[in-house]
C-alpha cells in the first residue's frame, strides 16, 4: 500500500552525496519506525537503514555503515537519508517504508513509497 513519497534521487558521480527525503500526508511518521530499502533490477529489496519511532535508535547495513545517515524531523513529518561517498554499487531504486518496529525484512513493512532512483556514475 503506497502511502509515502520519496524524493531527492538523481545522478551523482562516485564520491558524491545525495539526501533522500521521505514524507507523507496520510499519517504521523513519528509513530512508526521508518526504514530505507533499495532494489536493483533482478535482485531482492535490501534493507539498508532504519530509525525507531520513540528513542530514535538507528540501524545500518554493513554496506552503507559510516557513509549513510538516517534522521527524522517529526515537526515536519519527514525522514531523511543522507548519503555520502557514493559508489557505483549504490545505484538502485530507493524506497522508504513504515512499520511498527525496525526490521530489515520487506515483508514486515506496513506502508511503502514508490521509490526514487539513485544513479552513481561518472
mmCIF file of N, CA and C in Angstrom:
data_model
loop_
_atom_site.group_PDB
_atom_site.id
_atom_site.type_symbol
_atom_site.label_atom_id
_atom_site.label_comp_id
_atom_site.label_asym_id
_atom_site.label_seq_id
_atom_site.Cartn_x
_atom_site.Cartn_y
_atom_site.Cartn_z
ATOM 1 N N UNK A 1 0.859 -1.192 0.000
ATOM 2 C CA UNK A 1 0.000 0.000 0.000
ATOM 3 C C UNK A 1 0.891 1.235 0.000
ATOM 4 N N UNK A 2 0.773 2.047 -1.051
ATOM 5 C CA UNK A 2 1.630 3.215 -1.211
ATOM 6 C C UNK A 2 1.050 4.363 -0.421
ATOM 7 N N UNK A 3 1.795 4.826 0.559
ATOM 8 C CA UNK A 3 1.357 5.944 1.365
ATOM 9 C C UNK A 3 2.451 6.976 1.558
ATOM 10 N N UNK A 4 3.681 6.644 1.213
ATOM 11 C CA UNK A 4 4.828 7.505 1.434
ATOM 12 C C UNK A 4 5.346 8.038 0.107
ATOM 13 N N UNK A 5 6.071 9.152 0.152
ATOM 14 C CA UNK A 5 6.620 9.768 -1.046
ATOM 15 C C UNK A 5 8.100 10.037 -0.827
ATOM 16 N N UNK A 6 8.927 9.438 -1.687
ATOM 17 C CA UNK A 6 10.364 9.684 -1.633
ATOM 18 C C UNK A 6 10.751 10.763 -2.645
ATOM 19 N N UNK A 7 11.805 11.480 -2.330
ATOM 20 C CA UNK A 7 12.357 12.462 -3.263
ATOM 21 C C UNK A 7 13.843 12.610 -3.008
ATOM 22 N N UNK A 8 14.542 13.234 -3.965
ATOM 23 C CA UNK A 8 15.953 13.524 -3.778
ATOM 24 C C UNK A 8 16.904 12.663 -4.586
ATOM 25 N N UNK A 9 16.367 11.667 -5.300
ATOM 26 C CA UNK A 9 17.236 10.840 -6.112
ATOM 27 C C UNK A 9 17.759 11.589 -7.328
ATOM 28 N N UNK A 10 18.694 10.964 -8.009
ATOM 29 C CA UNK A 10 19.254 11.580 -9.196
ATOM 30 C C UNK A 10 20.564 10.950 -9.587
ATOM 31 N N UNK A 11 21.262 11.611 -10.488
ATOM 32 C CA UNK A 11 22.558 11.150 -10.972
ATOM 33 C C UNK A 11 23.659 11.871 -10.217
ATOM 34 N N UNK A 12 24.615 11.113 -9.694
ATOM 35 C CA UNK A 12 25.732 11.695 -8.949
ATOM 36 C C UNK A 12 26.998 10.935 -9.302
ATOM 37 N N UNK A 13 28.114 11.629 -9.273
ATOM 38 C CA UNK A 13 29.380 10.990 -9.552
ATOM 39 C C UNK A 13 29.881 10.202 -8.350
ATOM 40 N N UNK A 14 30.697 9.191 -8.578
ATOM 41 C CA UNK A 14 31.289 8.451 -7.449
ATOM 42 C C UNK A 14 31.989 9.405 -6.486
ATOM 43 N N UNK A 15 31.772 9.174 -5.202
ATOM 44 C CA UNK A 15 32.320 10.053 -4.179
ATOM 45 C C UNK A 15 31.401 11.188 -3.802
ATOM 46 N N UNK A 16 30.336 11.369 -4.550
ATOM 47 C CA UNK A 16 29.403 12.455 -4.288
ATOM 48 C C UNK A 16 28.400 12.126 -3.207
ATOM 49 N N UNK A 17 27.476 13.059 -2.984
ATOM 50 C CA UNK A 17 26.477 12.927 -1.926
ATOM 51 C C UNK A 17 25.088 13.240 -2.458
ATOM 52 N N UNK A 18 24.110 12.665 -1.802
ATOM 53 C CA UNK A 18 22.703 12.963 -2.046
ATOM 54 C C UNK A 18 21.962 12.859 -0.734
ATOM 55 N N UNK A 19 20.864 13.603 -0.630
ATOM 56 C CA UNK A 19 19.986 13.443 0.521
ATOM 57 C C UNK A 19 18.595 13.075 0.028
ATOM 58 N N UNK A 20 18.135 11.919 0.473
ATOM 59 C CA UNK A 20 16.787 11.471 0.147
ATOM 60 C C UNK A 20 15.827 11.889 1.245
ATOM 61 N N UNK A 21 14.602 12.186 0.846
ATOM 62 C CA UNK A 21 13.557 12.556 1.788
ATOM 63 C C UNK A 21 12.382 11.599 1.664
ATOM 64 N N UNK A 22 11.701 11.405 2.769
ATOM 65 C CA UNK A 22 10.508 10.550 2.825
ATOM 66 C C UNK A 22 9.443 11.327 3.578
ATOM 67 N N UNK A 23 8.273 11.464 2.974
ATOM 68 C CA UNK A 23 7.218 12.255 3.592
ATOM 69 C C UNK A 23 5.865 11.618 3.309
ATOM 70 N N UNK A 24 4.882 12.014 4.100
ATOM 71 C CA UNK A 24 3.517 11.585 3.864
ATOM 72 C C UNK A 24 2.548 12.576 4.487
ATOM 73 N N UNK A 25 1.395 12.682 3.881
ATOM 74 C CA UNK A 25 0.323 13.488 4.454
ATOM 75 C C UNK A 25 -0.778 12.606 5.017
ATOM 76 N N UNK A 26 -0.537 11.262 4.976
ATOM 77 C CA UNK A 26 -1.581 10.298 5.337
ATOM 78 C C UNK A 26 -1.600 9.967 6.819
ATOM 79 N N UNK A 27 -0.438 10.049 7.467
ATOM 80 C CA UNK A 27 -0.387 9.699 8.877
ATOM 81 C C UNK A 27 0.857 10.334 9.489
ATOM 82 N N UNK A 28 0.992 10.199 10.804
ATOM 83 C CA UNK A 28 2.113 10.811 11.514
ATOM 84 C C UNK A 28 3.277 9.841 11.553
ATOM 85 N N UNK A 29 4.384 10.230 10.950
ATOM 86 C CA UNK A 29 5.529 9.337 10.833
ATOM 87 C C UNK A 29 6.171 9.002 12.167
ATOM 88 N N UNK A 30 6.069 9.905 13.145
ATOM 89 C CA UNK A 30 6.810 9.637 14.374
ATOM 90 C C UNK A 30 6.201 8.513 15.205
ATOM 91 N N UNK A 31 5.070 7.953 14.789
ATOM 92 C CA UNK A 31 4.521 6.779 15.456
ATOM 93 C C UNK A 31 5.125 5.483 14.921
ATOM 94 N N UNK A 32 5.934 5.590 13.861
ATOM 95 C CA UNK A 32 6.445 4.418 13.164
ATOM 96 C C UNK A 32 7.966 4.398 13.115
ATOM 97 N N UNK A 33 8.481 3.188 13.022
ATOM 98 C CA UNK A 33 9.873 3.038 12.617
ATOM 99 C C UNK A 33 9.909 3.184 11.095
ATOM 100 N N UNK A 34 10.843 3.994 10.616
ATOM 101 C CA UNK A 34 10.961 4.241 9.187
ATOM 102 C C UNK A 34 12.262 3.632 8.670
ATOM 103 N N UNK A 35 12.122 2.854 7.624
ATOM 104 C CA UNK A 35 13.276 2.186 7.028
ATOM 105 C C UNK A 35 13.507 2.677 5.610
ATOM 106 N N UNK A 36 14.736 2.563 5.185
ATOM 107 C CA UNK A 36 15.090 2.748 3.783
ATOM 108 C C UNK A 36 15.533 1.401 3.214
ATOM 109 N N UNK A 37 14.980 1.078 2.081
ATOM 110 C CA UNK A 37 15.352 -0.109 1.327
ATOM 111 C C UNK A 37 15.872 0.345 -0.031
ATOM 112 N N UNK A 38 16.585 -0.529 -0.691
ATOM 113 C CA UNK A 38 16.968 -0.261 -2.070
ATOM 114 C C UNK A 38 16.883 -1.546 -2.874
ATOM 115 N N UNK A 39 16.671 -1.382 -4.150
ATOM 116 C CA UNK A 39 16.491 -2.552 -5.002
ATOM 117 C C UNK A 39 17.107 -2.307 -6.369
ATOM 118 N N UNK A 40 17.902 -3.272 -6.793
ATOM 119 C CA UNK A 40 18.459 -3.313 -8.138
ATOM 120 C C UNK A 40 17.632 -4.296 -8.936
ATOM 121 N N UNK A 41 17.379 -3.976 -10.182
ATOM 122 C CA UNK A 41 16.565 -4.841 -11.030
ATOM 123 C C UNK A 41 17.077 -6.278 -10.998
ATOM 124 N N UNK A 42 16.166 -7.198 -10.728
ATOM 125 C CA UNK A 42 16.513 -8.600 -10.697
ATOM 126 C C UNK A 42 17.004 -9.106 -9.354
ATOM 127 N N UNK A 43 17.109 -8.214 -8.376
ATOM 128 C CA UNK A 43 17.567 -8.600 -7.045
ATOM 129 C C UNK A 43 16.502 -8.290 -6.005
ATOM 130 N N UNK A 44 16.653 -8.895 -4.835
ATOM 131 C CA UNK A 44 15.710 -8.652 -3.748
ATOM 132 C C UNK A 44 15.889 -7.244 -3.179
ATOM 133 N N UNK A 45 14.798 -6.737 -2.627
ATOM 134 C CA UNK A 45 14.853 -5.441 -1.962
ATOM 135 C C UNK A 45 15.678 -5.581 -0.682
ATOM 136 N N UNK A 46 16.639 -4.686 -0.507
ATOM 137 C CA UNK A 46 17.597 -4.769 0.594
ATOM 138 C C UNK A 46 17.324 -3.670 1.611
ATOM 139 N N UNK A 47 17.149 -4.039 2.870
ATOM 140 C CA UNK A 47 17.008 -3.055 3.939
ATOM 141 C C UNK A 47 18.365 -2.492 4.292
ATOM 142 N N UNK A 48 18.518 -1.172 4.250
ATOM 143 C CA UNK A 48 19.832 -0.581 4.484
ATOM 144 C C UNK A 48 19.887 0.297 5.722
ATOM 145 N N UNK A 49 18.760 0.796 6.199
ATOM 146 C CA UNK A 49 18.797 1.659 7.371
ATOM 147 C C UNK A 49 17.405 1.765 7.975
ATOM 148 N N UNK A 50 17.383 2.024 9.275
ATOM 149 C CA UNK A 50 16.102 2.165 9.964
ATOM 150 C C UNK A 50 16.283 3.104 11.148
ATOM 151 N N UNK A 51 15.215 3.848 11.459
ATOM 152 C CA UNK A 51 15.220 4.697 12.641
ATOM 153 C C UNK A 51 13.948 4.416 13.423
ATOM 154 N N UNK A 52 14.111 4.150 14.710
ATOM 155 C CA UNK A 52 12.979 3.857 15.567
ATOM 156 C C UNK A 52 12.124 5.099 15.769
ATOM 157 N N UNK A 53 10.905 4.879 16.225
ATOM 158 C CA UNK A 53 9.985 5.988 16.400
ATOM 159 C C UNK A 53 10.330 6.834 17.615
ATOM 160 N N UNK A 54 10.348 6.203 18.788
ATOM 161 C CA UNK A 54 10.447 6.986 20.017
ATOM 162 C C UNK A 54 11.881 7.424 20.330
ATOM 163 N N UNK A 55 12.737 6.452 20.602
ATOM 164 C CA UNK A 55 14.090 6.786 21.047
ATOM 165 C C UNK A 55 14.980 7.262 19.916
ATOM 166 N N UNK A 56 14.577 6.969 18.676
ATOM 167 C CA UNK A 56 15.384 7.422 17.551
ATOM 168 C C UNK A 56 16.614 6.587 17.306
ATOM 169 N N UNK A 57 16.653 5.375 17.886
ATOM 170 C CA UNK A 57 17.786 4.482 17.616
ATOM 171 C C UNK A 57 17.867 4.187 16.133
ATOM 172 N N UNK A 58 19.086 4.077 15.639
ATOM 173 C CA UNK A 58 19.290 3.871 14.213
ATOM 174 C C UNK A 58 20.056 2.584 13.932
ATOM 175 N N UNK A 59 19.824 2.030 12.750
ATOM 176 C CA UNK A 59 20.492 0.814 12.322
ATOM 177 C C UNK A 59 20.930 0.970 10.873
ATOM 178 N N UNK A 60 22.054 0.357 10.555
ATOM 179 C CA UNK A 60 22.584 0.435 9.210
ATOM 180 C C UNK A 60 23.108 -0.922 8.768
ATOM 181 N N UNK A 61 22.886 -1.235 7.490
ATOM 182 C CA UNK A 61 23.524 -2.405 6.905
ATOM 183 C C UNK A 61 25.020 -2.139 6.773
ATOM 184 N N UNK A 62 25.796 -3.196 6.817
ATOM 185 C CA UNK A 62 27.256 -3.039 6.716
ATOM 186 C C UNK A 62 27.653 -2.325 5.423
ATOM 187 N N UNK A 63 26.870 -2.525 4.373
ATOM 188 C CA UNK A 63 27.210 -1.961 3.069
ATOM 189 C C UNK A 63 27.142 -0.432 3.039
ATOM 190 N N UNK A 64 26.431 0.169 4.005
ATOM 191 C CA UNK A 64 26.284 1.625 3.997
ATOM 192 C C UNK A 64 26.764 2.271 5.288
ATOM 193 N N UNK A 65 27.167 1.460 6.238
ATOM 194 C CA UNK A 65 27.580 1.986 7.544
ATOM 195 C C UNK A 65 28.725 2.973 7.380
ATOM 196 N N UNK A 66 28.652 4.068 8.116
ATOM 197 C CA UNK A 66 29.641 5.148 8.116
ATOM 198 C C UNK A 66 29.626 5.985 6.844
ATOM 199 N N UNK A 67 28.729 5.693 5.913
ATOM 200 C CA UNK A 67 28.557 6.529 4.724
ATOM 201 C C UNK A 67 27.172 7.159 4.673
ATOM 202 N N UNK A 68 26.171 6.460 5.192
ATOM 203 C CA UNK A 68 24.790 6.935 5.164
ATOM 204 C C UNK A 68 24.348 7.283 6.575
ATOM 205 N N UNK A 69 23.508 8.309 6.675
ATOM 206 C CA UNK A 69 22.953 8.707 7.963
ATOM 207 C C UNK A 69 21.451 8.913 7.836
ATOM 208 N N UNK A 70 20.703 8.220 8.687
ATOM 209 C CA UNK A 70 19.247 8.375 8.696
ATOM 210 C C UNK A 70 18.869 9.322 9.825
ATOM 211 N N UNK A 71 17.871 10.158 9.585
ATOM 212 C CA UNK A 71 17.415 11.094 10.605
ATOM 213 C C UNK A 71 15.945 11.389 10.365
ATOM 214 N N UNK A 72 15.319 11.977 11.377
ATOM 215 C CA UNK A 72 13.905 12.305 11.225
ATOM 216 C C UNK A 72 13.631 13.687 11.778
ATOM 217 N N UNK A 73 12.678 14.362 11.162
ATOM 218 C CA UNK A 73 12.204 15.659 11.625
ATOM 219 C C UNK A 73 10.720 15.492 11.869
ATOM 220 N N UNK A 74 10.382 15.184 13.119
ATOM 221 C CA UNK A 74 8.980 14.891 13.426
ATOM 222 C C UNK A 74 8.090 16.118 13.265
ATOM 223 N N UNK A 75 8.645 17.287 13.468
ATOM 224 C CA UNK A 75 7.844 18.504 13.331
ATOM 225 C C UNK A 75 7.340 18.670 11.898
ATOM 226 N N UNK A 76 8.173 18.245 10.932
ATOM 227 C CA UNK A 76 7.804 18.353 9.527
ATOM 228 C C UNK A 76 7.314 17.032 8.943
ATOM 229 N N UNK A 77 7.251 16.015 9.816
ATOM 230 C CA UNK A 77 6.742 14.703 9.376
ATOM 231 C C UNK A 77 7.575 14.143 8.221
ATOM 232 N N UNK A 78 8.898 14.184 8.386
ATOM 233 C CA UNK A 78 9.789 13.732 7.331
ATOM 234 C C UNK A 78 10.932 12.896 7.907
ATOM 235 N N UNK A 79 11.444 12.017 7.085
ATOM 236 C CA UNK A 79 12.628 11.235 7.404
ATOM 237 C C UNK A 79 13.617 11.407 6.250
ATOM 238 N N UNK A 80 14.897 11.448 6.579
ATOM 239 C CA UNK A 80 15.922 11.704 5.584
ATOM 240 C C UNK A 80 16.961 10.579 5.578
ATOM 241 N N UNK A 81 17.599 10.432 4.439
ATOM 242 C CA UNK A 81 18.754 9.546 4.329
ATOM 243 C C UNK A 81 19.860 10.343 3.643
ATOM 244 N N UNK A 82 20.842 10.759 4.420
ATOM 245 C CA UNK A 82 21.999 11.464 3.883
ATOM 246 C C UNK A 82 23.012 10.433 3.420
ATOM 247 N N UNK A 83 23.353 10.491 2.149
ATOM 248 C CA UNK A 83 24.266 9.509 1.566
ATOM 249 C C UNK A 83 25.536 10.221 1.113
ATOM 250 N N UNK A 84 26.661 9.763 1.597
ATOM 251 C CA UNK A 84 27.955 10.358 1.231
ATOM 252 C C UNK A 84 28.873 9.289 0.660
ATOM 253 N N UNK A 85 29.944 9.733 0.044
ATOM 254 C CA UNK A 85 30.929 8.821 -0.559
ATOM 255 C C UNK A 85 30.226 7.733 -1.381
ATOM 256 N N UNK A 86 29.336 8.150 -2.243
ATOM 257 C CA UNK A 86 28.546 7.200 -3.021
ATOM 258 C C UNK A 86 29.411 6.427 -3.999
ATOM 259 N N UNK A 87 29.028 5.177 -4.180
ATOM 260 C CA UNK A 87 29.762 4.266 -5.054
ATOM 261 C C UNK A 87 28.827 3.761 -6.152
ATOM 262 N N UNK A 88 29.374 3.316 -7.269
ATOM 263 C CA UNK A 88 28.506 2.761 -8.325
ATOM 264 C C UNK A 88 27.600 1.639 -7.824
ATOM 265 N N UNK A 89 28.071 0.865 -6.854
ATOM 266 C CA UNK A 89 27.249 -0.224 -6.292
ATOM 267 C C UNK A 89 26.052 0.289 -5.513
ATOM 268 N N UNK A 90 26.008 1.586 -5.217
ATOM 269 C CA UNK A 90 24.846 2.164 -4.539
ATOM 270 C C UNK A 90 23.713 2.475 -5.512
ATOM 271 N N UNK A 91 23.960 2.323 -6.800
ATOM 272 C CA UNK A 91 22.930 2.583 -7.796
ATOM 273 C C UNK A 91 21.750 1.630 -7.597
ATOM 274 N N UNK A 92 20.568 2.194 -7.422
ATOM 275 C CA UNK A 92 19.371 1.402 -7.131
ATOM 276 C C UNK A 92 18.162 2.331 -7.047
ATOM 277 N N UNK A 93 16.993 1.742 -6.974
ATOM 278 C CA UNK A 93 15.799 2.489 -6.591
ATOM 279 C C UNK A 93 15.692 2.417 -5.073
ATOM 280 N N UNK A 94 15.550 3.552 -4.458
ATOM 281 C CA UNK A 94 15.493 3.655 -3.001
ATOM 282 C C UNK A 94 14.052 3.891 -2.557
ATOM 283 N N UNK A 95 13.633 3.099 -1.570
ATOM 284 C CA UNK A 95 12.274 3.165 -1.047
ATOM 285 C C UNK A 95 12.306 3.470 0.447
ATOM 286 N N UNK A 96 11.342 4.241 0.917
ATOM 287 C CA UNK A 96 11.146 4.331 2.355
ATOM 288 C C UNK A 96 9.892 3.532 2.719
ATOM 289 N N UNK A 97 9.892 3.039 3.945
ATOM 290 C CA UNK A 97 8.809 2.193 4.406
ATOM 291 C C UNK A 97 8.573 2.436 5.887
ATOM 292 N N UNK A 98 7.350 2.187 6.320
ATOM 293 C CA UNK A 98 6.970 2.398 7.718
ATOM 294 C C UNK A 98 6.466 1.098 8.320
ATOM 295 N N UNK A 99 6.848 0.866 9.570
ATOM 296 C CA UNK A 99 6.424 -0.335 10.282
ATOM 297 C C UNK A 99 6.383 -0.036 11.774
ATOM 298 N N UNK A 100 5.859 -0.999 12.538
ATOM 299 C CA UNK A 100 5.787 -0.806 13.981
ATOM 300 C C UNK A 100 7.138 -0.817 14.652
ATOM 301 N N UNK A 101 8.102 -1.515 14.042
ATOM 302 C CA UNK A 101 9.449 -1.574 14.586
ATOM 303 C C UNK A 101 10.444 -1.789 13.472
ATOM 304 N N UNK A 102 11.713 -1.635 13.796
ATOM 305 C CA UNK A 102 12.736 -1.809 12.768
ATOM 306 C C UNK A 102 12.899 -3.293 12.430
ATOM 307 N N UNK A 103 12.821 -3.591 11.154
ATOM 308 C CA UNK A 103 13.126 -4.903 10.630
ATOM 309 C C UNK A 103 13.683 -4.730 9.230
ATOM 310 N N UNK A 104 14.624 -5.584 8.882
ATOM 311 C CA UNK A 104 15.228 -5.491 7.552
ATOM 312 C C UNK A 104 14.416 -6.261 6.512
ATOM 313 N N UNK A 105 13.329 -6.860 6.945
ATOM 314 C CA UNK A 105 12.515 -7.646 6.026
ATOM 315 C C UNK A 105 11.471 -6.775 5.338
ATOM 316 N N UNK A 106 11.473 -6.807 4.016
ATOM 317 C CA UNK A 106 10.499 -6.013 3.271
ATOM 318 C C UNK A 106 9.073 -6.426 3.605
ATOM 319 N N UNK A 107 8.870 -7.707 3.880
ATOM 320 C CA UNK A 107 7.526 -8.206 4.170
ATOM 321 C C UNK A 107 6.992 -7.685 5.502
ATOM 322 N N UNK A 108 7.865 -7.138 6.323
ATOM 323 C CA UNK A 108 7.442 -6.649 7.636
ATOM 324 C C UNK A 108 6.991 -5.211 7.649
ATOM 325 N N UNK A 109 6.989 -4.558 6.497
ATOM 326 C CA UNK A 109 6.616 -3.141 6.418
ATOM 327 C C UNK A 109 5.112 -2.979 6.172
ATOM 328 N N UNK A 110 4.556 -1.933 6.761
ATOM 329 C CA UNK A 110 3.126 -1.671 6.612
ATOM 330 C C UNK A 110 2.822 -0.737 5.434
ATOM 331 N N UNK A 111 3.709 0.213 5.188
ATOM 332 C CA UNK A 111 3.480 1.207 4.146
ATOM 333 C C UNK A 111 4.760 1.415 3.352
ATOM 334 N N UNK A 112 4.577 1.737 2.076
ATOM 335 C CA UNK A 112 5.706 1.953 1.170
ATOM 336 C C UNK A 112 5.509 3.209 0.344
ATOM 337 N N UNK A 113 6.639 3.709 -0.180
ATOM 338 C CA UNK A 113 6.593 4.700 -1.228
ATOM 339 C C UNK A 113 6.841 4.032 -2.569
ATOM 340 N N UNK A 114 6.817 4.832 -3.628
ATOM 341 C CA UNK A 114 7.018 4.291 -4.968
ATOM 342 C C UNK A 114 8.486 4.240 -5.350
ATOM 343 N N UNK A 115 9.348 4.889 -4.568
ATOM 344 C CA UNK A 115 10.774 4.825 -4.808
ATOM 345 C C UNK A 115 11.319 6.007 -5.585
ATOM 346 N N UNK A 116 12.616 6.220 -5.417
ATOM 347 C CA UNK A 116 13.331 7.256 -6.152
ATOM 348 C C UNK A 116 14.652 6.661 -6.634
ATOM 349 N N UNK A 117 15.001 6.932 -7.886
ATOM 350 C CA UNK A 117 16.170 6.313 -8.490
ATOM 351 C C UNK A 117 17.432 7.098 -8.163
ATOM 352 N N UNK A 118 18.434 6.376 -7.695
ATOM 353 C CA UNK A 118 19.763 6.937 -7.461
ATOM 354 C C UNK A 118 20.731 6.251 -8.418
ATOM 355 N N UNK A 119 21.429 7.041 -9.211
ATOM 356 C CA UNK A 119 22.408 6.509 -10.153
ATOM 357 C C UNK A 119 23.762 7.118 -9.834
ATOM 358 N N UNK A 120 24.730 6.268 -9.560
ATOM 359 C CA UNK A 120 26.082 6.724 -9.259
ATOM 360 C C UNK A 120 26.980 6.324 -10.428
ATOM 361 N N UNK A 121 27.410 7.308 -11.179
ATOM 362 C CA UNK A 121 28.172 7.032 -12.389
ATOM 363 C C UNK A 121 28.966 8.263 -12.794
ATOM 364 N N UNK A 122 30.119 8.006 -13.382
ATOM 365 C CA UNK A 122 30.931 9.108 -13.891
ATOM 366 C C UNK A 122 30.626 9.351 -15.369
#
